[in-house]
Short mmCIF file of C-alpha atoms and ligand atoms in Angstrom, two decimals:
data_model
loop_
_atom_site.label_atom_id
_atom_site.label_comp_id
_atom_site.label_asym_id
_atom_site.label_seq_id
_atom_site.Cartn_x
_atom_site.Cartn_y
_atom_site.Cartn_z
CA MET W 1 49.44 48.94 44.10
CA THR W 2 52.35 49.32 41.81
CA ASP W 3 54.17 52.25 43.34
CA THR W 4 57.43 51.20 44.80
CA LEU W 5 57.51 51.42 48.55
CA VAL W 6 61.12 52.46 48.73
CA PRO W 7 61.53 56.22 49.10
CA ALA W 8 63.95 57.92 46.73
CA GLN W 9 66.29 58.83 49.53
CA SER W 10 67.00 55.27 50.52
CA LEU W 11 67.32 54.13 46.92
CA LEU W 12 70.16 56.54 46.31
CA SER W 13 71.97 56.63 49.62
CA PRO W 14 75.01 54.33 49.65
CA ALA W 15 73.58 51.78 52.04
CA ASP W 16 71.13 51.78 54.90
CA ASP W 17 74.10 51.22 57.12
CA ALA W 18 77.50 49.73 56.55
CA GLY W 19 76.35 46.27 57.59
CA SER W 20 73.31 45.89 55.35
CA PRO W 21 73.75 46.74 51.71
CA LYS W 22 70.65 46.69 49.54
CA ARG W 23 70.24 43.48 47.69
CA LEU W 24 70.22 43.35 43.91
CA PHE W 25 69.21 40.29 41.91
CA ILE W 26 69.79 40.27 38.15
CA LYS W 27 68.44 37.41 36.06
CA THR W 28 70.02 37.18 32.64
CA TYR W 29 68.51 35.68 29.52
CA GLY W 30 69.89 35.47 26.00
CA CYS W 31 73.35 36.00 24.61
CA GLN W 32 76.76 36.77 26.12
CA MET W 33 76.19 40.46 25.54
CA ASN W 34 73.40 40.35 28.05
CA VAL W 35 75.76 38.62 30.50
CA TYR W 36 78.22 41.48 30.00
CA ASP W 37 75.46 44.09 30.35
CA SER W 38 74.22 42.48 33.57
CA GLU W 39 77.70 42.75 35.05
CA ARG W 40 77.87 46.39 34.04
CA MET W 41 74.45 47.12 35.56
CA ALA W 42 75.74 45.66 38.82
CA ASP W 43 78.78 47.96 38.46
CA VAL W 44 76.53 51.03 38.02
CA LEU W 45 74.44 50.16 41.04
CA ARG W 46 77.28 49.16 43.39
CA PRO W 47 78.14 52.78 44.32
CA LEU W 48 74.47 53.22 45.31
CA GLY W 49 74.88 50.49 47.90
CA TYR W 50 73.56 47.52 45.98
CA ALA W 51 75.29 44.17 46.40
CA THR W 52 74.30 41.29 44.13
CA THR W 53 72.62 38.16 45.44
CA ASP W 54 71.77 34.98 43.59
CA THR W 55 68.06 34.75 44.27
CA ALA W 56 65.08 37.06 43.90
CA GLU W 57 63.93 35.99 47.36
CA GLY W 58 64.71 38.86 49.70
CA ALA W 59 66.04 41.18 47.00
CA ASP W 60 65.29 44.91 47.16
CA PHE W 61 65.82 45.37 43.47
CA VAL W 62 65.23 42.74 40.77
CA ILE W 63 66.29 43.23 37.16
CA LEU W 64 65.30 40.83 34.40
CA ASN W 65 67.76 41.27 31.56
CA THR W 66 65.74 39.83 28.73
CA CYS W 67 66.06 38.33 25.24
CA HIS W 68 63.68 38.76 22.34
CA ILE W 69 65.30 36.46 19.81
CA ARG W 70 62.65 33.71 19.86
CA GLU W 71 59.10 33.72 21.13
CA LYS W 72 59.88 31.27 23.92
CA ALA W 73 62.63 33.54 25.24
CA ALA W 74 60.32 36.55 25.33
CA GLU W 75 57.38 34.70 26.91
CA LYS W 76 59.56 33.42 29.78
CA VAL W 77 59.85 37.01 30.94
CA TYR W 78 56.11 37.38 31.50
CA SER W 79 55.86 34.17 33.53
CA GLU W 80 58.85 35.23 35.62
CA LEU W 81 57.23 38.63 36.20
CA GLY W 82 54.11 36.86 37.45
CA LYS W 83 56.18 35.16 40.16
CA LEU W 84 57.99 38.37 41.04
CA ARG W 85 54.70 40.17 41.46
CA GLU W 86 53.71 37.73 44.19
CA MET W 87 57.04 38.19 45.93
CA LYS W 88 56.65 41.93 45.71
CA GLU W 89 53.19 41.73 47.28
CA ASP W 90 54.48 39.49 50.09
CA ARG W 91 57.27 41.92 50.78
CA ALA W 92 54.91 44.88 50.70
CA ALA W 93 52.73 43.11 53.28
CA SER W 94 55.69 43.07 55.64
CA GLY W 95 56.47 46.72 54.95
CA ARG W 96 59.42 46.25 52.63
CA GLY W 97 59.70 47.29 49.02
CA MET W 98 60.84 45.51 45.92
CA THR W 99 61.65 47.41 42.75
CA ILE W 100 61.24 45.42 39.55
CA ALA W 101 62.97 46.43 36.32
CA VAL W 102 62.87 44.85 32.89
CA ALA W 103 66.02 45.45 30.87
CA GLY W 104 67.40 44.07 27.61
CA CYS W 105 65.88 43.29 24.26
CA VAL W 106 62.29 42.59 25.34
CA ALA W 107 62.35 45.92 27.14
CA GLN W 108 63.47 47.58 23.93
CA ALA W 109 60.96 45.78 21.72
CA GLU W 110 57.86 45.85 23.90
CA GLY W 111 58.45 48.30 26.74
CA GLU W 112 54.96 49.78 26.70
CA GLU W 113 53.36 46.36 26.53
CA ILE W 114 55.35 45.15 29.53
CA MET W 115 54.10 48.06 31.61
CA ARG W 116 50.56 47.32 30.49
CA ARG W 117 50.68 43.55 30.94
CA GLN W 118 52.45 43.56 34.29
CA PRO W 119 51.75 46.55 36.52
CA ALA W 120 54.19 45.27 39.14
CA VAL W 121 57.00 46.41 36.86
CA ASP W 122 58.47 49.70 38.08
CA LEU W 123 60.75 50.50 35.22
CA VAL W 124 61.77 49.42 31.78
CA VAL W 125 65.26 50.11 30.48
CA GLY W 126 66.57 49.38 26.99
CA PRO W 127 70.05 47.97 26.26
CA GLN W 128 71.62 51.39 25.60
CA ALA W 129 70.32 53.10 28.73
CA TYR W 130 71.84 51.12 31.63
CA HIS W 131 73.95 54.07 32.67
CA GLN W 132 70.66 55.87 33.36
CA LEU W 133 69.58 53.25 35.90
CA PRO W 134 70.34 55.38 38.98
CA GLU W 135 68.35 58.28 37.53
CA LEU W 136 65.48 56.03 36.44
CA LEU W 137 65.41 54.53 39.92
CA THR W 138 64.99 57.95 41.54
CA ARG W 139 62.24 58.89 39.14
CA THR W 140 60.51 55.60 39.85
CA ALA W 141 60.70 56.24 43.51
CA ARG W 142 59.35 59.77 43.18
CA ALA W 143 56.53 59.31 40.76
CA ARG W 144 55.14 57.04 38.16
CA GLY W 145 55.67 57.79 34.50
CA GLU W 146 58.85 58.52 32.55
CA ARG W 147 60.32 55.20 33.45
CA ILE W 148 61.31 54.07 30.04
CA GLY W 149 64.86 54.58 28.88
CA ALA W 150 65.01 53.10 25.42
CA ASP W 151 67.05 55.38 23.18
CA PHE W 152 69.84 54.24 20.92
CA ALA W 153 73.00 56.00 22.00
CA PRO W 154 75.64 53.35 22.70
CA ASN W 155 78.44 55.92 22.92
CA ASP W 156 76.72 57.60 25.87
CA LYS W 157 76.27 54.24 27.50
CA PHE W 158 79.92 53.23 27.37
CA ASP W 159 81.14 56.72 28.27
CA ALA W 160 78.97 56.80 31.34
CA LEU W 161 79.49 53.31 32.70
CA PRO W 162 81.98 53.12 35.57
CA THR W 163 85.51 52.18 34.53
CA GLN W 164 85.93 49.90 37.52
CA ARG W 165 84.51 46.46 36.94
CA GLY W 166 83.54 44.02 39.65
CA GLY W 167 83.82 40.25 39.53
CA THR W 168 86.54 37.77 40.34
CA SER W 169 86.60 35.51 37.31
CA VAL W 170 89.73 34.74 35.31
CA ALA W 171 87.77 34.86 32.04
CA ALA W 172 85.70 37.90 31.10
CA PHE W 173 83.50 39.26 28.36
CA LEU W 174 84.25 42.63 26.82
CA THR W 175 81.76 44.28 24.49
CA VAL W 176 83.53 46.01 21.60
CA GLN W 177 80.67 46.36 19.13
CA GLU W 178 76.91 46.55 19.38
CA GLY W 179 74.02 46.49 17.00
CA CYS W 180 73.47 45.11 13.55
CA ASP W 181 72.88 46.52 10.08
CA LYS W 182 72.45 43.15 8.40
CA PHE W 183 68.69 42.76 8.68
CA CYS W 184 68.46 39.01 8.21
CA THR W 185 64.78 38.55 7.52
CA PHE W 186 64.13 36.37 10.59
CA CYS W 187 65.97 38.44 13.19
CA VAL W 188 64.95 41.09 15.75
CA VAL W 189 68.46 42.21 16.71
CA PRO W 190 68.69 45.19 14.31
CA TYR W 191 65.50 46.47 15.95
CA THR W 192 66.38 45.73 19.58
CA ARG W 193 70.06 46.68 19.50
CA GLY W 194 70.02 49.36 16.82
CA ALA W 195 72.65 50.13 14.19
CA GLU W 196 76.20 48.77 14.24
CA TRP W 197 78.45 50.81 16.48
CA SER W 198 82.04 50.10 17.58
CA ARG W 199 83.78 51.35 20.71
CA PRO W 200 87.03 53.25 20.13
CA VAL W 201 90.21 51.18 20.36
CA ALA W 202 91.50 53.21 23.32
CA ALA W 203 88.35 52.51 25.36
CA VAL W 204 88.58 48.78 24.67
CA LEU W 205 92.28 48.66 25.53
CA ALA W 206 91.70 50.58 28.76
CA GLU W 207 89.01 48.15 29.86
CA ALA W 208 91.15 45.18 28.86
CA ARG W 209 94.13 46.51 30.86
CA GLU W 210 91.91 46.95 33.86
CA LEU W 211 90.68 43.36 33.50
CA ALA W 212 94.24 42.04 33.14
CA ALA W 213 95.32 43.98 36.23
CA ARG W 214 92.54 42.24 38.14
CA GLY W 215 93.83 38.80 37.12
CA VAL W 216 91.70 38.13 34.05
CA ARG W 217 93.65 35.84 31.70
CA GLU W 218 91.11 35.32 28.93
CA VAL W 219 88.90 37.90 27.29
CA THR W 220 86.07 37.25 24.84
CA LEU W 221 85.33 40.26 22.65
CA LEU W 222 81.62 40.59 22.08
CA GLY W 223 79.57 42.07 19.28
CA GLN W 224 76.44 41.10 17.40
CA ASN W 225 78.71 41.31 14.37
CA VAL W 226 82.02 41.48 16.13
CA ASN W 227 84.09 41.06 12.98
CA ALA W 228 82.44 44.15 11.50
CA TYR W 229 84.30 46.07 14.23
CA ASP W 230 85.58 49.44 12.98
CA GLY W 231 86.27 51.42 16.14
CA GLU W 232 88.33 54.56 15.96
CA GLY W 233 92.06 53.92 16.33
CA ALA W 234 94.81 56.14 17.75
CA ASP W 235 95.31 57.68 14.29
CA GLY W 236 91.65 58.71 14.16
CA LYS W 237 90.96 56.12 11.46
CA PRO W 238 88.77 53.03 11.81
CA SER W 239 90.61 49.96 13.09
CA SER W 240 89.77 46.40 12.04
CA LEU W 241 89.03 43.65 14.55
CA ALA W 242 92.35 42.03 13.59
CA ARG W 243 94.26 45.20 14.51
CA LEU W 244 92.39 45.42 17.78
CA VAL W 245 93.24 41.80 18.55
CA TYR W 246 96.96 42.42 17.89
CA ALA W 247 96.90 45.42 20.23
CA LEU W 248 95.15 43.37 22.94
CA ALA W 249 97.72 40.60 22.57
CA ASP W 250 100.40 43.10 23.73
CA ILE W 251 98.74 43.53 27.13
CA PRO W 252 100.78 41.59 29.69
CA GLY W 253 98.71 38.89 31.38
CA LEU W 254 96.03 38.67 28.71
CA ASP W 255 97.02 35.28 27.39
CA ARG W 256 93.87 34.29 25.58
CA ILE W 257 91.65 36.22 23.21
CA ARG W 258 88.37 35.08 21.69
CA TYR W 259 85.63 36.92 19.84
CA THR W 260 82.00 36.25 18.98
CA THR W 261 79.74 36.40 16.92
CA SER W 262 81.15 36.67 13.42
CA HIS W 263 79.30 37.05 10.15
CA PRO W 264 80.76 35.19 7.14
CA ASN W 265 80.66 38.36 5.03
CA ASP W 266 82.89 40.25 7.48
CA MET W 267 85.57 37.55 7.87
CA SER W 268 88.47 39.61 6.54
CA ASP W 269 91.86 38.36 5.33
CA ASP W 270 93.74 40.06 8.15
CA LEU W 271 91.56 38.35 10.77
CA ILE W 272 92.06 34.97 9.14
CA ALA W 273 95.82 35.62 9.02
CA ALA W 274 95.78 36.53 12.73
CA HIS W 275 94.50 33.03 13.49
CA GLY W 276 97.67 31.66 11.91
CA GLU W 277 100.04 34.14 13.55
CA LEU W 278 98.87 35.06 17.02
CA PRO W 279 99.23 32.41 19.72
CA GLN W 280 96.91 34.43 21.99
CA LEU W 281 94.05 34.15 19.52
CA MET W 282 92.32 30.91 20.48
CA PRO W 283 91.62 28.30 17.78
CA TYR W 284 87.86 28.56 17.96
CA LEU W 285 85.47 30.36 15.63
CA HIS W 286 81.70 30.75 15.87
CA LEU W 287 80.62 31.40 12.30
CA PRO W 288 76.86 30.98 11.89
CA VAL W 289 75.54 30.08 8.47
CA GLN W 290 71.87 29.36 9.42
CA THR W 291 71.15 27.06 6.45
CA GLY W 292 72.96 25.16 3.73
CA SER W 293 70.38 26.06 1.08
CA ASP W 294 71.32 28.81 -1.37
CA ARG W 295 67.64 29.50 -1.95
CA LEU W 296 66.98 30.03 1.78
CA LEU W 297 70.21 32.00 2.27
CA ARG W 298 68.77 34.45 -0.26
CA LEU W 299 65.36 34.57 1.42
CA MET W 300 67.12 35.12 4.76
CA ASN W 301 69.04 38.07 3.26
CA ARG W 302 72.32 36.55 4.37
CA LYS W 303 74.02 37.97 1.25
CA HIS W 304 76.31 34.99 0.57
CA GLY W 305 75.93 31.50 -0.85
CA ARG W 306 77.03 28.09 0.44
CA GLN W 307 80.09 27.95 -1.80
CA LYS W 308 81.40 31.19 -0.35
CA TYR W 309 81.03 29.68 3.12
CA PHE W 310 82.94 26.54 2.08
CA ASP W 311 85.72 28.66 0.55
CA LEU W 312 85.93 30.73 3.70
CA ILE W 313 86.19 27.64 5.90
CA ASP W 314 88.98 26.29 3.66
CA ARG W 315 90.95 29.52 4.03
CA ILE W 316 90.47 29.60 7.78
CA ARG W 317 91.60 25.97 8.11
CA GLU W 318 94.60 26.71 5.95
CA ALA W 319 95.62 29.45 8.39
CA ARG W 320 94.83 27.41 11.50
CA PRO W 321 94.35 23.71 10.69
CA ASP W 322 93.22 22.69 14.20
CA ILE W 323 90.57 25.42 14.53
CA ALA W 324 87.30 24.37 16.19
CA LEU W 325 84.32 25.58 14.19
CA SER W 326 80.94 26.38 15.60
CA GLY W 327 77.74 27.69 14.06
CA ASP W 328 74.05 28.48 14.38
CA PHE W 329 71.29 26.89 12.35
CA ILE W 330 67.64 27.70 11.86
CA VAL W 331 65.36 24.84 10.90
CA GLY W 332 61.90 25.40 9.45
CA PHE W 333 62.45 28.84 7.92
CA PRO W 334 59.37 29.75 5.81
CA GLY W 335 59.23 27.68 2.65
CA GLU W 336 61.96 25.22 3.74
CA THR W 337 61.60 22.04 1.66
CA ASP W 338 63.09 18.58 2.25
CA ARG W 339 65.62 19.49 -0.41
CA ASP W 340 66.61 22.72 1.40
CA PHE W 341 66.99 20.82 4.63
CA GLU W 342 69.11 18.16 2.92
CA ASP W 343 71.40 20.99 1.76
CA THR W 344 71.83 21.99 5.41
CA MET W 345 72.68 18.41 6.43
CA ASP W 346 75.13 18.23 3.54
CA LEU W 347 76.80 21.48 4.56
CA VAL W 348 77.18 20.24 8.15
CA ARG W 349 78.71 16.93 6.94
CA ARG W 350 81.20 18.83 4.82
CA VAL W 351 82.20 21.43 7.41
CA ARG W 352 82.42 19.12 10.47
CA TYR W 353 81.61 21.33 13.48
CA ALA W 354 83.15 21.05 16.92
CA SER W 355 79.87 22.31 18.38
CA ALA W 356 76.84 24.19 17.12
CA PHE W 357 73.49 25.60 18.12
CA SER W 358 70.32 24.86 16.22
CA PHE W 359 66.89 26.38 16.60
CA LEU W 360 63.37 25.96 15.34
CA TYR W 361 62.43 29.02 13.34
CA SER W 362 60.34 31.36 15.47
CA PRO W 363 58.33 34.07 13.67
CA ARG W 364 59.11 37.43 15.24
CA PRO W 365 56.72 40.36 15.02
CA GLY W 366 57.91 43.08 12.67
CA THR W 367 60.46 40.95 10.79
CA PRO W 368 59.95 40.27 7.07
CA ALA W 369 60.05 36.47 7.42
CA ALA W 370 57.13 36.48 9.85
CA THR W 371 54.76 37.41 7.05
CA MET W 372 56.32 35.24 4.33
CA GLY W 373 53.95 32.59 3.06
CA ALA W 374 54.51 28.87 3.56
CA GLN W 375 55.34 28.82 7.27
CA VAL W 376 56.58 25.28 7.95
CA PRO W 377 54.35 23.29 10.32
CA ASP W 378 55.90 22.09 13.58
CA ALA W 379 55.22 18.48 12.64
CA VAL W 380 57.55 18.90 9.66
CA ALA W 381 60.18 21.15 11.24
CA ARG W 382 60.66 19.28 14.51
CA PRO W 383 61.85 15.95 13.03
CA ARG W 384 64.28 17.94 10.87
CA LEU W 385 65.62 19.73 13.94
CA HIS W 386 66.11 16.39 15.70
CA ALA W 387 67.96 14.94 12.71
CA LEU W 388 70.24 17.98 12.55
CA GLN W 389 70.88 17.94 16.29
CA ALA W 390 71.74 14.23 16.18
CA LEU W 391 74.30 14.92 13.46
CA LEU W 392 75.77 17.92 15.31
CA LEU W 393 76.04 15.94 18.55
CA GLU W 394 77.79 13.15 16.70
CA GLN W 395 80.28 15.65 15.26
CA GLN W 396 80.81 17.21 18.65
CA ALA W 397 81.49 13.82 20.26
CA ALA W 398 83.92 12.99 17.46
CA PHE W 399 85.75 16.31 17.87
CA ASN W 400 86.03 15.81 21.63
CA ALA W 401 87.13 12.18 21.30
CA ALA W 402 89.86 13.30 18.88
CA GLN W 403 91.40 15.46 21.65
CA GLY W 404 92.16 12.31 23.69
CA GLY W 405 95.91 11.69 23.97
CA LYS W 406 96.83 15.32 23.22
CA THR W 407 98.44 17.73 25.65
CA PHE W 408 97.43 21.39 25.55
CA GLU W 409 97.08 24.38 27.82
CA VAL W 410 93.97 24.70 29.94
CA LEU W 411 92.83 27.79 31.84
CA PHE W 412 91.26 26.61 35.08
CA GLU W 413 88.30 28.79 36.02
CA LYS W 414 86.37 27.23 38.88
CA LYS W 415 85.82 24.37 41.26
CA GLY W 416 84.01 21.28 40.10
CA ARG W 417 81.48 19.30 42.07
CA GLU W 418 83.86 16.55 43.08
CA ARG W 419 86.26 17.20 45.92
CA ARG W 420 89.31 19.13 44.68
CA GLN W 421 88.11 18.92 41.10
CA ALA W 422 88.71 21.94 38.87
CA ILE W 423 87.00 22.90 35.64
CA GLY W 424 88.81 24.76 32.92
CA ARG W 425 88.62 25.58 29.24
CA SER W 426 90.59 24.04 26.43
CA PRO W 427 91.83 26.31 23.62
CA TYR W 428 88.88 24.90 21.64
CA LEU W 429 86.42 26.04 24.35
CA GLN W 430 85.48 22.62 25.70
CA SER W 431 85.16 22.18 29.45
CA VAL W 432 88.07 20.24 30.90
CA HIS W 433 87.52 18.43 34.18
CA MET W 434 90.50 17.51 36.30
CA GLU W 435 90.80 15.84 39.70
CA ASP W 436 93.06 17.18 42.47
CA ALA W 437 93.42 20.44 40.62
CA ASP W 438 91.59 23.10 42.63
CA HIS W 439 94.93 24.74 43.46
CA LEU W 440 95.33 25.47 39.73
CA ILE W 441 92.32 27.77 39.46
CA GLY W 442 93.33 31.00 37.75
CA GLN W 443 96.31 29.36 36.03
CA ILE W 444 97.02 28.21 32.51
CA VAL W 445 98.78 24.84 32.62
CA PRO W 446 99.59 22.07 30.14
CA VAL W 447 97.14 19.23 30.59
CA PHE W 448 97.14 15.73 29.18
CA ILE W 449 93.68 14.87 27.80
CA ALA W 450 92.90 11.34 28.93
CA SER W 451 89.59 11.20 27.07
CA GLY W 452 86.94 13.31 25.38
CA GLU W 453 83.26 12.80 26.12
CA GLN W 454 80.12 14.28 24.57
CA ASN W 455 80.24 17.53 26.54
CA SER W 456 83.66 17.74 28.12
CA LEU W 457 87.22 16.48 28.29
CA THR W 458 88.94 14.67 31.15
CA GLY W 459 92.38 16.04 31.92
CA GLN W 460 95.42 14.92 33.89
CA LEU W 461 98.64 16.76 34.67
CA PRO W 462 101.28 15.61 32.19
CA GLY W 463 103.52 13.01 33.81
CA HIS W 464 100.81 12.15 36.33
CA HIS W 465 98.70 9.87 34.12
CA HIS W 466 96.55 7.67 36.24
CA GLN W 467 93.30 5.90 35.66
CA SER W 468 90.71 8.12 37.24
CA GLY W 469 87.77 6.15 38.59
CA SER W 470 85.24 8.94 38.72
CA ARG W 471 83.44 10.25 35.69
CA PRO W 472 83.35 13.94 34.96
CA GLN W 473 80.23 15.75 35.93
CA ALA W 474 77.61 15.74 33.22
CA GLU W 475 77.43 19.31 32.00
CA SER W 476 74.46 21.03 30.55
CA ARG W 477 74.57 20.34 26.84
CA ARG W 478 76.42 23.16 25.22
CA ALA W 479 75.89 22.10 21.68
CA ALA W 480 73.05 21.32 19.38
CA SER W 481 70.44 22.24 21.91
CA ASP W 482 67.38 24.31 21.27
CA ARG W 483 68.49 27.10 23.53
CA THR W 484 69.62 30.65 23.30
CA PRO W 485 73.27 31.03 22.37
N1 SAH Y 1 74.65 37.96 14.98
C1 SAH Y 1 74.66 36.57 14.95
C2 SAH Y 1 73.54 35.88 15.69
C3 SAH Y 1 72.59 36.61 16.56
S1 SAH Y 1 71.19 35.75 17.12
C4 SAH Y 1 74.67 36.14 13.50
O1 SAH Y 1 74.53 36.90 12.60
O2 SAH Y 1 74.79 34.97 13.25
C5 SAH Y 1 71.76 34.14 17.49
C6 SAH Y 1 71.12 33.08 16.67
O3 SAH Y 1 69.75 32.98 16.95
C7 SAH Y 1 71.17 33.30 15.18
O4 SAH Y 1 72.41 32.96 14.64
C8 SAH Y 1 70.07 32.42 14.70
O5 SAH Y 1 70.53 31.11 14.46
C9 SAH Y 1 69.10 32.39 15.86
N2 SAH Y 1 67.88 33.14 15.54
C10 SAH Y 1 67.76 34.45 15.30
N3 SAH Y 1 66.48 34.77 15.01
C11 SAH Y 1 65.78 33.61 15.08
C12 SAH Y 1 64.40 33.29 14.87
N4 SAH Y 1 63.52 34.19 14.53
N5 SAH Y 1 64.04 32.00 15.04
C13 SAH Y 1 64.95 31.06 15.39
N6 SAH Y 1 66.24 31.31 15.59
C14 SAH Y 1 66.66 32.58 15.44
FE1 SF4 Y 2 70.46 38.97 13.40
FE2 SF4 Y 2 72.99 38.22 13.15
FE3 SF4 Y 2 71.48 38.61 11.00
FE4 SF4 Y 2 72.23 40.68 12.47
S1 SF4 Y 2 73.56 39.31 11.27
S2 SF4 Y 2 70.21 40.35 11.63
S3 SF4 Y 2 72.19 39.78 14.51
S4 SF4 Y 2 71.22 37.01 12.58
FE1 F3S Y 3 68.63 38.02 22.67
FE2 F3S Y 3 69.06 40.58 22.43
FE3 F3S Y 3 71.10 38.91 22.63
S1 F3S Y 3 67.48 39.44 21.42
S2 F3S Y 3 70.31 37.06 21.68
S3 F3S Y 3 69.60 39.31 24.17
S4 F3S Y 3 71.00 40.74 21.39
#
């Protein structure tokens, strides 16, 4: 049986009783925008009496917020659904219901197929329809059918989401732009997220003020092409991302601003200048190039060459010499030769990245590259990926090591595993581990960097240098891994 066992009434009443809210588990895959969307889904459902938990076990409502970018990412969803189905059956046996929803980019791309392949799924909701969740839930509870919300109307979404955001973190994501018009030949995003659309400046500022009032010190502006931002300003005309960033910098308490992901073709002069002028704008830039081969850049429809990328990097470093650069690379794009790959290695050696993500090309249904001839066999692509990742890890270690001996401000975000240890972020986005620092969580303080390791930095309060015996916790590898950004 696939009908949910929870009657509509109980799904929509605030809570069964004050003491037992309904439990909501959201599992998030993919990019930061999905992380943001998951938080907002929790916000929409909170007034209906749903409180989030961190396991599917015992949850009344489970949402998988999915990613379609590579085949592996999409397939994970189906195996997870298999497990959830068993849980749902166990719960049904003891007379309790579990509603299962699939949200995000897989939902958008293959909604019908999900319903067909996994009948335990109660509803499918695309990235622009989260505000419809309460309504979709009622419909699910009443009858089967009509459970797919997958239209592209991002303005409705943002207008309808609650203005109050939950969460207690000192660093937050804020979506300012969605969608993509670039149509890189390998990529599903223009199909799953729709056309580029920017939120109005006033809406972004209002959300940012609310975050600052709640104690958020650092905000990361999100967009698939965030630097193509052109939201309506107070004068009714489109505003650039740079202008938005200047306006955000005026909000008291918002001390750090970041943005991601940028496209090289939209890196405007005013944004580059802002990196030189605005102390709140952090010295970190994720600027994917995908390949160092001009021939492949053309086949990928990236619409720029390697020289343009080099020139851009020069101008950015002129404005902000210490900026940490990051990127994304695809290895094994159709037709990639040894020579093309060598061009990528050469580009990486010239640019010197602080961190970067690299991926094996994954053919995606419906994209032009999937049907290009000369798909590169795994046996050829994999050793290339490993060589690239080794180089990127070496650059990352060198960048981190070079921070040793410096003093800079760190925003402490959370407790570490060691007693009284705190973990924070450097301006360059590395994790900073510091002993006896848990009282500093939520604060931005100057920290002396005793050393830089592969994946993190070890900090000490200035003037309190001491030889710390314990090693920082090994962190999951942020850079150069074959994972979703
Ligand atoms: N908007 C961003 C990136 C979005 S997707 C940009 O334009 O750069 C994040 C990264 O996933 C991409 O930069 C790319 O490196 C990788 N990616 C996208 N499609 C892929 C595919 N089919 N196979 C492998 N990696 C892919
Ligand atoms: Fe995908 Fe980014 Fe290209 Fe858009 S610009 S198609 S999101 S890789
Ligand atoms: Fe994945 Fe969609 Fe983000 S495909 S990377 S979750 S925009």
